[in-house]
Coordinates of C-alpha atoms and ligand atoms in Angstrom, one line a residue:
M15 CA 15.5 -15.0 35.2
T16 CA 15.5 -11.9 37.4
Q17 CA 12.5 -11.5 39.7
T18 CA 12.0 -7.8 39.4
N19 CA 9.9 -5.4 37.3
Q20 CA 12.1 -2.4 38.0
A21 CA 13.1 -0.3 34.9
M22 CA 16.7 -0.9 34.0
P23 CA 18.8 2.2 34.2
A24 CA 19.2 4.1 30.9
A25 CA 22.4 3.0 29.2
N26 CA 24.4 4.3 26.4
S27 CA 27.7 2.7 26.4
A28 CA 26.7 0.0 29.0
V29 CA 25.0 -3.2 27.7
I30 CA 21.4 -3.5 28.8
D31 CA 21.0 -6.9 30.3
V32 CA 17.4 -8.2 30.5
D33 CA 15.4 -11.5 30.3
A34 CA 13.6 -10.4 27.2
L35 CA 14.2 -7.8 24.5
I36 CA 11.2 -6.9 22.5
I37 CA 11.4 -5.2 19.1
G38 CA 8.8 -2.6 18.6
A39 CA 6.4 -0.5 20.8
G40 CA 3.3 -1.0 18.7
V41 CA 0.1 -2.8 19.6
S42 CA 1.7 -6.2 20.1
G43 CA 5.0 -5.1 21.7
L44 CA 3.3 -2.9 24.3
Y45 CA 1.1 -5.8 25.4
Q46 CA 4.0 -8.3 25.4
L47 CA 6.0 -5.9 27.6
Y48 CA 3.0 -5.6 30.0
R49 CA 2.7 -9.4 30.3
L50 CA 6.3 -10.0 30.9
L51 CA 6.6 -7.3 33.6
Q52 CA 3.5 -8.8 35.2
L53 CA 5.4 -12.1 35.4
G54 CA 8.3 -10.3 37.2
L55 CA 10.7 -10.7 34.3
T56 CA 13.0 -7.9 33.2
A57 CA 12.1 -6.7 29.7
R58 CA 13.0 -3.8 27.4
I59 CA 11.6 -2.6 24.1
F60 CA 13.8 -1.2 21.4
E61 CA 11.6 1.0 19.3
A62 CA 12.7 2.6 16.0
G63 CA 10.3 5.5 16.4
G64 CA 10.3 8.5 18.7
G65 CA 7.1 7.4 20.5
V66 CA 4.8 4.4 21.1
G67 CA 2.2 3.3 18.6
G68 CA 4.0 1.5 15.7
T69 CA 1.7 1.8 12.8
W70 CA -0.2 4.5 14.6
Y71 CA 3.0 6.4 15.3
W72 CA 4.4 6.3 11.7
N73 CA 1.3 6.5 9.5
R74 CA 0.2 10.1 10.4
Y75 CA -1.0 11.1 6.9
P76 CA -4.4 12.9 6.8
G77 CA -7.2 10.4 6.7
A78 CA -5.3 7.5 8.4
R79 CA -7.8 5.6 10.5
F80 CA -9.0 2.2 11.6
D81 CA -11.0 0.2 9.0
S82 CA -12.2 -2.2 11.8
E83 CA -14.4 -0.9 14.6
S84 CA -12.4 1.1 17.2
Y85 CA -13.8 -1.1 20.0
S86 CA -13.0 -4.4 18.2
Y87 CA -9.4 -3.2 17.8
A88 CA -9.1 -2.1 21.5
Y89 CA -7.1 -4.2 24.0
S90 CA -9.5 -6.5 26.0
F91 CA -7.2 -7.4 28.9
S92 CA -8.1 -4.7 31.3
Q93 CA -11.6 -4.0 32.4
E94 CA -10.5 -0.7 33.9
L95 CA -9.0 0.4 30.6
L96 CA -12.2 -0.6 28.7
E97 CA -14.2 1.6 31.1
E98 CA -11.8 4.5 31.1
W99 CA -11.3 4.9 27.4
D100 CA -13.9 6.6 25.2
W101 CA -13.6 6.1 21.5
T102 CA -15.0 9.2 19.7
E103 CA -15.7 7.5 16.4
H104 CA -16.7 4.1 15.2
Y105 CA -13.6 4.0 13.0
S106 CA -11.2 6.3 14.9
A107 CA -8.4 8.3 13.2
Q108 CA -4.7 8.1 13.7
P109 CA -4.3 11.0 16.3
E110 CA -6.8 9.3 18.6
N111 CA -5.2 5.8 18.0
E112 CA -1.8 7.2 18.9
R113 CA -3.3 8.9 22.0
Y114 CA -4.9 5.6 23.0
L115 CA -1.6 3.7 22.8
N116 CA 0.1 6.4 24.8
F117 CA -2.7 6.2 27.3
V118 CA -2.1 2.5 27.7
A119 CA 1.7 2.9 27.9
D120 CA 1.3 5.5 30.6
K121 CA -1.5 3.7 32.5
F122 CA 0.6 0.5 32.8
H123 CA 3.9 2.4 33.4
L124 CA 5.5 0.9 30.3
K125 CA 7.5 3.8 29.0
P126 CA 10.4 3.5 31.5
H127 CA 11.0 0.1 29.9
I128 CA 11.2 1.5 26.3
E129 CA 14.2 2.8 24.4
F130 CA 13.0 5.2 21.7
D131 CA 14.9 6.0 18.5
A132 CA 16.5 2.6 18.9
R133 CA 16.3 0.9 15.5
I134 CA 18.0 -2.5 15.7
K135 CA 20.8 -3.2 13.3
S136 CA 21.7 -6.7 14.4
A137 CA 20.6 -9.5 16.7
I138 CA 23.1 -12.4 17.0
Y139 CA 22.5 -15.6 19.0
D140 CA 25.5 -16.5 21.2
E141 CA 25.1 -20.3 21.5
A142 CA 27.6 -20.8 24.2
A143 CA 25.9 -18.3 26.5
N144 CA 22.4 -19.0 25.2
R145 CA 21.8 -15.3 24.8
W146 CA 20.9 -12.8 22.1
D147 CA 23.3 -9.9 21.5
I148 CA 21.4 -6.9 20.1
E149 CA 22.8 -3.7 18.7
T150 CA 21.0 -0.6 17.4
I151 CA 22.2 1.6 14.5
T152 CA 23.3 4.1 17.0
G153 CA 25.4 1.6 19.0
L154 CA 23.0 0.9 21.9
R155 CA 23.6 -2.6 23.0
A156 CA 21.5 -5.2 24.9
R157 CA 21.9 -8.8 25.9
A158 CA 18.8 -10.9 26.5
R159 CA 17.8 -14.6 27.0
F160 CA 14.7 -14.1 24.8
L161 CA 14.3 -12.0 21.7
I162 CA 10.7 -11.2 20.7
S163 CA 9.9 -9.5 17.4
A164 CA 6.8 -7.4 17.6
V165 CA 7.4 -5.4 14.5
G166 CA 3.9 -5.8 13.0
I167 CA 3.0 -6.7 9.5
L168 CA 3.3 -3.3 7.7
S169 CA 6.3 -1.5 9.0
A170 CA 9.0 -1.8 6.3
S171 CA 8.0 0.9 3.9
H172 CA 8.4 0.1 0.2
M173 CA 9.8 2.7 -2.2
P174 CA 9.5 1.9 -5.9
N175 CA 12.6 1.4 -7.9
I176 CA 12.0 4.3 -10.3
P177 CA 15.0 6.0 -11.7
G178 CA 15.6 9.6 -10.6
I179 CA 13.8 9.5 -7.3
E180 CA 16.6 11.3 -5.5
T181 CA 16.6 14.1 -8.0
F182 CA 13.1 15.6 -7.2
K183 CA 13.6 19.1 -5.8
G184 CA 10.2 19.6 -4.2
Q185 CA 8.9 18.1 -1.0
S186 CA 8.4 14.3 -1.1
F187 CA 7.8 11.4 1.3
H188 CA 6.4 7.9 1.7
T189 CA 3.0 7.9 3.5
S190 CA 4.4 6.0 6.4
R191 CA 7.1 8.6 6.9
W192 CA 4.7 11.5 6.9
P193 CA 6.2 14.6 8.5
H194 CA 5.2 15.4 12.1
E195 CA 4.5 19.0 11.3
R196 CA 1.4 19.8 9.2
V197 CA 2.0 19.8 5.5
N198 CA 0.4 22.8 3.7
F199 CA -1.1 21.7 0.5
A200 CA -3.0 25.0 -0.2
G201 CA -2.6 26.0 -3.8
K202 CA 0.1 23.3 -4.4
R203 CA 0.5 20.9 -7.3
V204 CA 0.5 17.5 -5.7
G205 CA 1.3 14.1 -7.3
I206 CA 0.6 10.8 -5.5
I207 CA 1.8 7.4 -6.7
G208 CA -0.4 4.4 -5.6
T209 CA -4.0 3.7 -5.0
G210 CA -4.0 1.1 -2.2
A211 CA -5.8 1.4 1.1
T212 CA -3.5 4.2 2.3
A213 CA -3.9 6.4 -0.8
V214 CA -7.7 5.8 -0.7
Q215 CA -7.8 7.3 2.8
L216 CA -5.4 10.1 2.0
I217 CA -6.7 11.3 -1.4
P218 CA -10.1 12.7 -0.3
E219 CA -8.5 14.6 2.6
I220 CA -5.9 16.4 0.5
A221 CA -8.2 16.9 -2.5
K222 CA -10.1 19.4 -0.2
E223 CA -7.0 21.6 0.0
V224 CA -4.7 21.2 -3.0
G225 CA -4.4 23.5 -6.0
H226 CA -4.2 20.5 -8.3
L227 CA -3.9 16.7 -7.7
T228 CA -2.6 14.0 -10.0
V229 CA -3.1 10.4 -9.0
F230 CA -0.9 7.7 -10.6
Q231 CA -2.9 4.5 -10.6
R232 CA -1.4 1.1 -11.7
T233 CA -4.1 -1.3 -10.4
P234 CA -7.6 -0.1 -9.5
N235 CA -9.0 -1.6 -6.3
Y236 CA -12.6 -2.4 -5.2
C237 CA -13.0 0.4 -2.7
A238 CA -16.1 0.3 -0.5
P239 CA -17.7 3.0 1.7
L240 CA -16.5 3.0 5.3
R241 CA -19.6 4.8 6.6
N242 CA -17.9 6.1 9.7
S243 CA -19.8 8.2 12.3
K244 CA -19.2 9.8 15.7
I245 CA -20.1 7.9 18.9
D246 CA -22.7 9.7 21.0
A247 CA -22.9 9.4 24.8
E248 CA -25.7 6.8 24.8
T249 CA -23.9 4.6 22.2
Q250 CA -20.7 5.0 24.2
Q251 CA -22.5 3.4 27.2
K252 CA -23.9 0.7 25.1
I253 CA -20.5 -0.2 23.7
K254 CA -18.9 -0.3 27.1
A255 CA -21.7 -2.5 28.4
S256 CA -21.4 -4.9 25.5
Y257 CA -17.6 -5.4 25.4
P258 CA -17.9 -9.1 26.5
E259 CA -20.2 -9.7 23.5
I260 CA -18.0 -7.7 21.1
F261 CA -14.9 -9.8 22.1
Q262 CA -16.9 -13.0 22.0
K263 CA -18.1 -12.2 18.5
C264 CA -14.5 -11.6 17.5
R265 CA -13.5 -14.9 19.0
D266 CA -16.1 -16.7 17.0
T267 CA -15.4 -15.2 13.5
F268 CA -12.9 -16.4 10.9
A269 CA -10.7 -13.3 10.9
A270 CA -11.6 -12.1 14.5
F271 CA -13.6 -9.2 13.1
M272 CA -17.1 -8.4 14.1
Q273 CA -18.4 -9.6 10.8
D274 CA -18.4 -13.1 9.5
F275 CA -19.0 -14.7 6.1
D276 CA -22.6 -15.7 5.3
P277 CA -22.8 -19.5 5.4
R278 CA -25.0 -19.6 2.2
R279 CA -23.5 -19.9 -1.2
A280 CA -24.2 -17.1 -3.6
F281 CA -26.1 -19.2 -6.1
D282 CA -28.3 -20.7 -3.5
L283 CA -30.3 -17.5 -3.9
T284 CA -32.2 -16.1 -6.9
K285 CA -30.7 -13.1 -8.7
E286 CA -33.2 -10.8 -7.0
E287 CA -32.4 -12.2 -3.5
R288 CA -28.7 -12.0 -4.1
H289 CA -28.9 -8.3 -5.1
A290 CA -31.2 -7.5 -2.2
F291 CA -28.5 -9.1 0.1
Y292 CA -25.7 -7.2 -1.7
E293 CA -27.6 -3.9 -1.1
E294 CA -28.1 -4.8 2.5
I295 CA -24.4 -5.4 3.2
W296 CA -23.4 -2.5 1.1
A297 CA -25.4 -0.2 3.4
Q298 CA -23.6 -1.4 6.5
P299 CA -20.4 0.3 7.9
G300 CA -17.0 -1.2 7.8
F301 CA -15.9 -4.6 6.4
T302 CA -19.4 -6.1 6.2
K303 CA -19.3 -5.6 2.5
W304 CA -16.3 -8.0 2.4
F305 CA -16.4 -10.3 5.5
G306 CA -20.2 -10.3 5.7
C307 CA -20.7 -11.5 2.1
F308 CA -21.4 -15.1 1.0
H309 CA -18.5 -17.3 2.0
D310 CA -17.9 -18.7 -1.5
I311 CA -17.0 -15.4 -2.9
M312 CA -13.4 -16.2 -1.6
T313 CA -13.2 -19.5 -3.4
D314 CA -15.7 -19.7 -6.3
E315 CA -14.9 -17.5 -9.3
R316 CA -18.5 -17.3 -10.5
A317 CA -19.8 -16.3 -7.1
N318 CA -17.1 -13.7 -6.9
E319 CA -17.7 -12.3 -10.3
D320 CA -21.4 -11.9 -9.5
Y321 CA -20.6 -9.7 -6.5
A322 CA -17.7 -8.0 -8.2
E323 CA -20.0 -6.7 -11.0
F324 CA -22.3 -5.3 -8.3
V325 CA -19.4 -3.4 -6.8
R326 CA -18.2 -2.2 -10.2
N327 CA -21.6 -0.7 -10.8
K328 CA -21.5 1.1 -7.4
I329 CA -18.2 2.7 -8.5
R330 CA -19.5 3.6 -12.0
A331 CA -22.5 5.3 -10.4
R332 CA -20.3 7.7 -8.5
V333 CA -18.0 8.9 -11.2
K334 CA -19.4 11.4 -13.7
D335 CA -17.0 10.9 -16.6
P336 CA -17.6 7.3 -18.0
V337 CA -14.0 7.0 -19.3
I338 CA -12.5 7.9 -15.9
A339 CA -15.1 5.6 -14.2
E340 CA -13.9 2.6 -16.4
K341 CA -10.3 3.3 -15.4
L342 CA -11.3 3.2 -11.8
V343 CA -13.2 -0.1 -12.1
P344 CA -11.1 -3.3 -11.4
K345 CA -11.5 -5.9 -14.0
D346 CA -8.3 -8.0 -13.7
H347 CA -8.7 -9.6 -10.3
P348 CA -11.5 -10.9 -8.1
F349 CA -13.2 -9.0 -5.3
G350 CA -11.4 -9.5 -2.0
A351 CA -8.4 -11.2 -3.4
R352 CA -6.5 -8.0 -2.6
R353 CA -7.1 -5.9 0.5
I354 CA -10.4 -4.0 0.1
P355 CA -9.7 -0.3 0.8
L356 CA -12.5 1.4 2.8
E357 CA -13.2 5.0 1.8
T358 CA -15.0 8.2 2.5
G359 CA -15.7 10.3 -0.7
Y360 CA -12.9 8.7 -2.7
Y361 CA -14.6 8.3 -6.0
E362 CA -16.2 11.7 -5.9
V363 CA -12.7 13.2 -5.9
Y364 CA -12.5 12.3 -9.6
N365 CA -15.4 14.6 -10.3
Q366 CA -13.4 17.6 -9.2
A367 CA -12.0 19.7 -12.0
N368 CA -8.6 20.0 -10.3
V369 CA -8.0 16.2 -10.0
R370 CA -6.5 14.1 -12.8
L371 CA -6.2 10.3 -12.9
V372 CA -3.1 8.9 -14.8
D373 CA -3.3 5.2 -15.7
V374 CA 0.3 4.1 -15.5
R375 CA -0.5 0.8 -17.2
E376 CA -1.4 2.7 -20.3
S377 CA 1.7 4.9 -19.9
P378 CA 4.2 3.7 -17.3
I379 CA 6.3 6.0 -15.1
E380 CA 9.7 6.3 -16.8
R381 CA 11.5 8.4 -14.2
I382 CA 11.2 11.0 -11.5
T383 CA 12.6 14.3 -12.6
P384 CA 13.8 17.3 -10.6
T385 CA 10.4 18.9 -11.2
G386 CA 8.0 15.9 -11.2
V387 CA 7.2 12.7 -13.0
K388 CA 7.8 11.6 -16.6
T389 CA 5.6 8.9 -18.1
G390 CA 5.8 7.4 -21.6
N391 CA 3.7 10.2 -23.1
A392 CA 3.8 13.2 -20.7
E393 CA 5.6 15.1 -18.0
Y394 CA 3.9 16.4 -14.9
E395 CA 5.2 19.1 -12.6
F396 CA 4.7 19.0 -8.8
D397 CA 5.5 20.9 -5.7
V398 CA 4.8 17.8 -3.5
L399 CA 5.2 14.2 -4.5
I400 CA 3.7 11.5 -2.3
Y401 CA 4.7 7.8 -2.4
A402 CA 1.7 5.7 -1.3
T403 CA 3.5 2.7 -2.5
G404 CA 3.0 0.3 0.4
F405 CA 5.2 -2.0 2.4
D406 CA 7.5 -5.0 2.3
A407 CA 4.8 -6.7 4.3
I408 CA 5.2 -9.3 7.2
T409 CA 8.8 -10.4 6.6
G410 CA 10.4 -7.1 5.4
E411 CA 11.2 -5.5 8.7
L412 CA 12.9 -8.6 10.0
T413 CA 14.8 -9.5 6.9
R414 CA 16.2 -5.9 6.8
M415 CA 17.9 -6.6 10.1
D416 CA 20.9 -8.8 10.5
I417 CA 19.4 -11.6 12.6
R418 CA 21.6 -14.7 13.1
G419 CA 20.8 -17.9 14.8
V420 CA 22.7 -21.1 15.5
G421 CA 26.0 -21.3 13.6
G422 CA 25.6 -17.7 12.4
R423 CA 22.8 -18.6 9.9
T424 CA 20.9 -15.5 8.9
L425 CA 17.1 -15.3 9.0
N426 CA 17.4 -14.1 5.4
A427 CA 19.0 -17.4 4.4
A428 CA 16.4 -19.4 6.4
W429 CA 13.6 -17.6 4.7
A430 CA 15.2 -17.4 1.2
D431 CA 12.4 -19.6 -0.2
G432 CA 9.6 -17.8 1.7
P433 CA 9.1 -17.6 5.5
R434 CA 9.2 -20.9 7.4
T435 CA 7.9 -21.1 10.9
Y436 CA 6.3 -23.3 13.4
L437 CA 2.9 -21.8 14.4
T438 CA 4.1 -18.4 12.9
L439 CA 5.9 -18.1 16.2
Q440 CA 9.4 -19.5 15.8
T441 CA 11.8 -20.6 13.1
A442 CA 14.1 -23.6 13.6
G443 CA 17.7 -22.7 14.3
F444 CA 16.7 -19.5 16.1
P445 CA 16.4 -20.5 19.7
N446 CA 14.5 -18.3 22.2
F447 CA 13.4 -16.0 19.3
F448 CA 9.7 -15.5 19.1
I449 CA 7.9 -13.7 16.3
I450 CA 4.6 -12.1 17.3
N451 CA 4.2 -10.1 14.1
G452 CA 0.7 -11.2 13.4
A453 CA 1.2 -13.4 10.4
V454 CA -2.3 -14.7 10.9
F455 CA -5.2 -13.3 8.7
C456 CA -6.8 -11.7 11.7
N457 CA -7.9 -8.4 13.3
F458 CA -4.5 -7.3 14.6
T459 CA -5.1 -6.7 18.3
R460 CA -7.2 -9.8 18.8
C461 CA -4.5 -12.1 17.6
A462 CA -1.7 -10.0 19.1
E463 CA -3.2 -10.5 22.5
V464 CA -3.5 -14.3 21.9
V465 CA 0.1 -14.6 20.8
A466 CA 1.6 -12.3 23.5
E467 CA -0.3 -14.3 26.2
W468 CA 1.0 -17.5 24.6
V469 CA 4.6 -16.3 24.8
S470 CA 4.4 -15.1 28.3
T471 CA 2.7 -18.3 29.5
C472 CA 5.5 -20.2 27.7
L473 CA 8.2 -18.2 29.4
D474 CA 6.6 -18.7 32.8
Y475 CA 6.4 -22.5 32.1
M476 CA 10.1 -22.5 31.2
R477 CA 11.0 -20.6 34.4
N478 CA 9.0 -23.1 36.5
K479 CA 10.5 -26.1 34.8
D480 CA 14.0 -24.6 34.7
F481 CA 14.2 -24.7 30.9
K482 CA 16.6 -22.2 29.4
R483 CA 16.1 -22.8 25.7
I484 CA 13.2 -23.3 23.4
E485 CA 13.4 -23.9 19.7
A486 CA 11.1 -25.1 16.9
D487 CA 11.7 -28.7 15.9
P488 CA 12.5 -28.7 12.2
E489 CA 10.0 -31.5 11.6
A490 CA 7.2 -29.6 13.3
E491 CA 8.2 -26.5 11.3
E492 CA 8.1 -28.5 8.1
A493 CA 4.7 -30.0 8.9
W494 CA 3.2 -26.6 9.9
T495 CA 4.6 -24.8 6.8
T496 CA 3.2 -27.6 4.5
H497 CA -0.2 -27.4 6.4
A498 CA -0.2 -23.5 6.1
N499 CA 0.6 -23.6 2.4
S500 CA -2.0 -26.3 1.7
L501 CA -4.8 -24.1 3.2
T502 CA -4.3 -21.5 0.5
E503 CA -5.1 -24.0 -2.3
G504 CA -8.3 -22.9 -4.0
M505 CA -8.3 -19.5 -2.4
L506 CA -8.7 -16.6 -4.8
F507 CA -6.0 -14.7 -2.8
T508 CA -3.3 -16.7 -4.5
K509 CA -4.4 -16.0 -8.0
T510 CA -3.8 -12.2 -7.7
D511 CA -0.7 -10.1 -7.2
S512 CA -0.7 -8.1 -3.9
W513 CA 1.3 -7.5 -0.7
F514 CA -0.6 -10.6 0.7
M515 CA 1.5 -12.6 -1.8
G516 CA 4.7 -10.6 -1.5
T517 CA 4.5 -9.8 -5.2
N518 CA 4.7 -6.0 -4.7
V519 CA 8.4 -6.3 -3.8
P520 CA 10.6 -7.2 -6.7
G521 CA 12.5 -10.5 -6.0
K522 CA 10.3 -11.5 -3.1
K523 CA 9.2 -15.1 -3.1
R524 CA 5.5 -15.5 -4.3
T525 CA 3.7 -17.0 -1.3
F526 CA 0.6 -16.2 0.7
L527 CA 2.2 -14.6 3.8
F528 CA -0.6 -15.1 6.3
Y529 CA -1.8 -18.2 8.0
A530 CA -5.1 -18.8 6.3
G531 CA -6.7 -21.4 8.6
G532 CA -8.7 -18.7 10.5
A533 CA -8.2 -17.2 14.0
P534 CA -10.2 -19.9 15.9
A535 CA -8.2 -22.7 14.4
F536 CA -4.9 -20.8 15.1
R537 CA -5.9 -20.1 18.7
N538 CA -6.9 -23.8 19.3
K539 CA -3.7 -25.1 17.8
C540 CA -1.6 -22.8 20.0
A541 CA -3.5 -23.8 23.1
E542 CA -3.2 -27.5 22.2
V543 CA 0.6 -27.2 21.7
A544 CA 0.9 -25.5 25.1
A545 CA -1.3 -28.1 26.8
K546 CA 0.9 -30.8 25.4
D547 CA 4.0 -29.3 27.0
Y548 CA 4.9 -27.3 23.9
E549 CA 4.7 -30.2 21.5
G550 CA 6.8 -29.5 18.4
F551 CA 9.3 -27.4 20.3
V552 CA 12.5 -28.6 21.8
L553 CA 13.0 -27.5 25.3
S554 CA 16.3 -27.8 27.2
Ligands
LIG29 P1 -0.6 -1.2 -1.0 O1 -1.9 -1.7 -0.8 O2 0.5 -2.2 -1.3 O3 -0.6 -0.1 -2.2 C1 0.5 0.4 -2.9 C2 0.1 1.1 -4.1 O4 1.3 1.6 -4.7 C3 -0.6 0.2 -5.1 O5 -1.6 0.9 -5.7 C4 0.6 -0.1 -6.1 O6 0.2 -0.5 -7.4 C5 1.3 1.2 -6.1 N1 2.7 1.1 -6.6 C6 3.7 0.6 -6.0 N2 4.8 0.7 -6.8 C7 4.4 1.4 -7.9 C8 5.1 1.8 -9.0 N3 6.4 1.6 -9.2 N4 4.4 2.5 -9.9 C9 3.1 2.8 -9.8 N5 2.4 2.4 -8.7 C10 3.1 1.7 -7.7 O7 -0.1 -0.3 0.2 P2 -0.9 0.7 1.1 O8 0.0 1.5 1.9 O9 -2.0 1.4 0.3 O10 -1.7 -0.3 2.0 C11 -1.0 -1.3 2.8 C12 -1.9 -1.7 3.9 O11 -1.9 -0.8 5.0 C13 -3.3 -1.9 3.6 O12 -3.7 -3.0 3.0 C14 -4.0 -1.7 5.0 O13 -4.0 -3.0 5.6 C15 -3.1 -0.8 5.7 P3 -0.2 -2.1 -7.6 O14 -1.4 -2.4 -6.9 O15 1.1 -2.8 -7.1 O16 -0.3 -2.2 -9.1

């Protein structure tokens, strides 16, 4: 490995030659780059977008913001950074999040090591040379000993397979490909397909401006109030002074958020006590209404139903028309089995005279027409049509690339029956290829830091021991995959269709895509494997 952290010269026709090629300049990729440069390795990021930020670069729709506390999502590795950066809101919005990630990239001089507009087409492992050959869709090429995927969990946008999509004559886009210039909704007839966490953030924002809005809902979600607020100067100082406690709290909780499940079982309390508790968590900001509830709501259907009915009544109380209210109330799945969208004024939108809810379960969308949307019983005309239809989560961005390991075997073939990994980090047959996407049910930045540090420590270990190749042992992969799958037994997650289960993408294998053992168990296992000289990996 080369002992320099100088930026490589920009290359168009020349092949970029580095120790490590990282895919993606989002939260995990930026930190991975920082760590590798600190080690004195040469590293380069290929980033599909025109700037840093990943999720916070692409998802620039009005209303996009953190659902976890800004300061619990912040990087923890630099005290100076923690002191310098002021979050303006408890749940900060996309423009600020994108500014933050640019600030980090500039502060640590990362941008000279990033190629923008560099979407990878293929990454092929050359066994004889023990190198990865990487090529972008524009023909930019690189060669690297290590390939590190930092593509995140929600980057491959999912467009529905509705006939006629290409025929629409108005303006239309997926929420994660939102135009960089401001979209003018004033007086316009707007349609939006989808009511997931994205749509629930977006709808209240555009409902303030549109002429008329039509929301096409297939599955109603249990949406809970975010209760965001500005951070005043005094609170800012308190947050900065309490970063050690904030990060320690996140280390201690199941999903590395600031909230943790209540250890009591729901029915250990009387009905009155339970309801008083529900009211108490409902009044809190953020995910407390989910991750702060009784732990058995995630496994016991009776406990879940008790809380779910409380939430349904909260929804009913906010919507004036009882027929519309019942359409918005989820009844076909448990609370928290799908991602809980956090909202600000979402349900009140349906009290506006210029907003219409179309239940596409009653009358499915048949086609997109040049002027709008045709369902089984009506046609709707729009000037703007928005697809808030989600993502091919966790695996999609990788399986859309042509990634080939030993013997030319594709990652698609290796994962045909669902993703198989050791520790979520490597797949057997793909030497020196690390996946730091965050396939752990975990506050993204908290686990991204853990994994990026693990990878950089591993590369340092390899350099010191003169190892050139690391690969997951197929037996260790089998044992880990079996263990990870066994953890989901009894979890309500697996009983419901959602992007967690891959069921939103036709043809995708139905499997819980996250590691469900909790962030502390994941961290401990990674540390144990490293301490045992990378047990379960074959080093040579
Ligand atoms: P989601 O949560 O996957 O939501 C996608 C929405 O689009 C959801 O309501 C879908 O209904 C709907 N959808 C998808 N295809 C169709 C068709 N063909 N017809 C009608 N409706 C459709 O994605 P988001 O972007 O909202 O959120 C993703 C994550 O980003 C989120 O969890 C946060 O972590 C951040 P369905 O529910 O499948 O019936």
